[in-house]
Amino acid sequence: MAELTDEQRSMLDFERHHWRYLGGKESEVRVRFGRSLAGYQQELNALLDRPEALAHAPSTVRRLRRLRQK
């Protein structure tokens, strides 16, 4: 099992926050991660399938997996 990068751990930590408005999250993604919301979401979705992500942030990963299934 490969370890998560610092940026991947930061993404999972960032997802612990609940955003009321999409525009606020989109702006923060650009500032923190230097990418578009679409690019961020693609990387996040791939990250959610990794066991290392589940080990790092179990409740966040489970919540995001449930949301992804809807």
PDB file of C-alpha atoms in Angstrom:
ATOM      1  CA  MET A   1       0.000   0.000   0.000  1.00  0.00           C
ATOM      2  CA  ALA A   2       1.367   3.392  -0.987  1.00  0.00           C
ATOM      3  CA  GLU A   3       1.090   6.230   1.487  1.00  0.00           C
ATOM      4  CA  LEU A   4      -1.003   9.293   0.814  1.00  0.00           C
ATOM      5  CA  THR A   5       0.783  12.453  -0.215  1.00  0.00           C
ATOM      6  CA  ASP A   6       0.544  15.585   1.912  1.00  0.00           C
ATOM      7  CA  GLU A   7      -1.788  17.076  -0.683  1.00  0.00           C
ATOM      8  CA  GLN A   8      -4.078  14.037  -0.635  1.00  0.00           C
ATOM      9  CA  ARG A   9      -4.289  14.173   3.152  1.00  0.00           C
ATOM     10  CA  SER A  10      -5.032  17.902   2.878  1.00  0.00           C
ATOM     11  CA  MET A  11      -7.841  17.176   0.429  1.00  0.00           C
ATOM     12  CA  LEU A  12      -9.449  14.732   2.834  1.00  0.00           C
ATOM     13  CA  ASP A  13      -9.063  17.159   5.718  1.00  0.00           C
ATOM     14  CA  PHE A  14     -10.567  19.927   3.553  1.00  0.00           C
ATOM     15  CA  GLU A  15     -13.588  17.713   2.818  1.00  0.00           C
ATOM     16  CA  ARG A  16     -14.432  17.522   6.504  1.00  0.00           C
ATOM     17  CA  HIS A  17     -15.925  20.993   6.099  1.00  0.00           C
ATOM     18  CA  HIS A  18     -19.482  21.285   4.850  1.00  0.00           C
ATOM     19  CA  TRP A  19     -19.991  24.037   2.308  1.00  0.00           C
ATOM     20  CA  ARG A  20     -23.211  25.937   2.193  1.00  0.00           C
ATOM     21  CA  TYR A  21     -22.488  27.473  -1.213  1.00  0.00           C
ATOM     22  CA  LEU A  22     -20.635  25.839  -4.092  1.00  0.00           C
ATOM     23  CA  GLY A  23     -18.968  29.123  -5.070  1.00  0.00           C
ATOM     24  CA  GLY A  24     -17.178  29.330  -1.726  1.00  0.00           C
ATOM     25  CA  LYS A  25     -15.810  25.830  -2.072  1.00  0.00           C
ATOM     26  CA  GLU A  26     -14.781  26.414  -5.671  1.00  0.00           C
ATOM     27  CA  SER A  27     -12.822  29.537  -4.712  1.00  0.00           C
ATOM     28  CA  GLU A  28     -11.131  27.780  -1.821  1.00  0.00           C
ATOM     29  CA  VAL A  29     -10.168  24.807  -4.031  1.00  0.00           C
ATOM     30  CA  ARG A  30      -8.491  27.193  -6.485  1.00  0.00           C
ATOM     31  CA  VAL A  31      -6.577  28.927  -3.688  1.00  0.00           C
ATOM     32  CA  ARG A  32      -5.539  25.850  -1.703  1.00  0.00           C
ATOM     33  CA  PHE A  33      -5.004  23.297  -4.449  1.00  0.00           C
ATOM     34  CA  GLY A  34      -4.440  25.415  -7.545  1.00  0.00           C
ATOM     35  CA  ARG A  35      -6.939  23.612  -9.738  1.00  0.00           C
ATOM     36  CA  SER A  36     -10.474  23.828 -10.997  1.00  0.00           C
ATOM     37  CA  LEU A  37     -13.300  22.295  -8.998  1.00  0.00           C
ATOM     38  CA  ALA A  38     -13.802  19.678 -11.750  1.00  0.00           C
ATOM     39  CA  GLY A  39     -10.145  18.620 -11.617  1.00  0.00           C
ATOM     40  CA  TYR A  40     -10.240  18.528  -7.841  1.00  0.00           C
ATOM     41  CA  GLN A  41     -13.404  16.386  -7.872  1.00  0.00           C
ATOM     42  CA  GLN A  42     -11.828  13.901 -10.295  1.00  0.00           C
ATOM     43  CA  GLU A  43      -8.805  13.454  -8.078  1.00  0.00           C
ATOM     44  CA  LEU A  44     -10.945  13.268  -4.949  1.00  0.00           C
ATOM     45  CA  ASN A  45     -13.165  10.564  -6.446  1.00  0.00           C
ATOM     46  CA  ALA A  46     -10.120   8.431  -7.271  1.00  0.00           C
ATOM     47  CA  LEU A  47      -8.764   9.057  -3.780  1.00  0.00           C
ATOM     48  CA  LEU A  48     -11.983   7.845  -2.129  1.00  0.00           C
ATOM     49  CA  ASP A  49     -11.402   4.340  -3.488  1.00  0.00           C
ATOM     50  CA  ARG A  50      -8.036   3.984  -1.763  1.00  0.00           C
ATOM     51  CA  PRO A  51      -7.811   2.095   1.543  1.00  0.00           C
ATOM     52  CA  GLU A  52      -5.229   4.628   2.751  1.00  0.00           C
ATOM     53  CA  ALA A  53      -7.832   7.373   2.438  1.00  0.00           C
ATOM     54  CA  LEU A  54     -10.293   5.368   4.502  1.00  0.00           C
ATOM     55  CA  ALA A  55      -7.612   4.811   7.158  1.00  0.00           C
ATOM     56  CA  HIS A  56      -6.775   8.543   7.272  1.00  0.00           C
ATOM     57  CA  ALA A  57     -10.319   9.938   7.415  1.00  0.00           C
ATOM     58  CA  PRO A  58     -12.856   7.127   7.828  1.00  0.00           C
ATOM     59  CA  SER A  59     -15.988   9.163   8.520  1.00  0.00           C
ATOM     60  CA  THR A  60     -15.233  11.675   5.758  1.00  0.00           C
ATOM     61  CA  VAL A  61     -14.507   8.966   3.185  1.00  0.00           C
ATOM     62  CA  ARG A  62     -17.644   6.998   4.093  1.00  0.00           C
ATOM     63  CA  ARG A  63     -19.794  10.137   3.871  1.00  0.00           C
ATOM     64  CA  LEU A  64     -18.348  11.091   0.479  1.00  0.00           C
ATOM     65  CA  ARG A  65     -18.762   7.551  -0.836  1.00  0.00           C
ATOM     66  CA  ARG A  66     -22.439   7.621   0.170  1.00  0.00           C
ATOM     67  CA  LEU A  67     -22.919  10.978  -1.544  1.00  0.00           C
ATOM     68  CA  ARG A  68     -21.192   9.680  -4.653  1.00  0.00           C
ATOM     69  CA  GLN A  69     -23.666   6.767  -4.899  1.00  0.00           C
ATOM     70  CA  LYS A  70     -26.727   9.050  -5.018  1.00  0.00           C
TER      71      LYS A  70
END
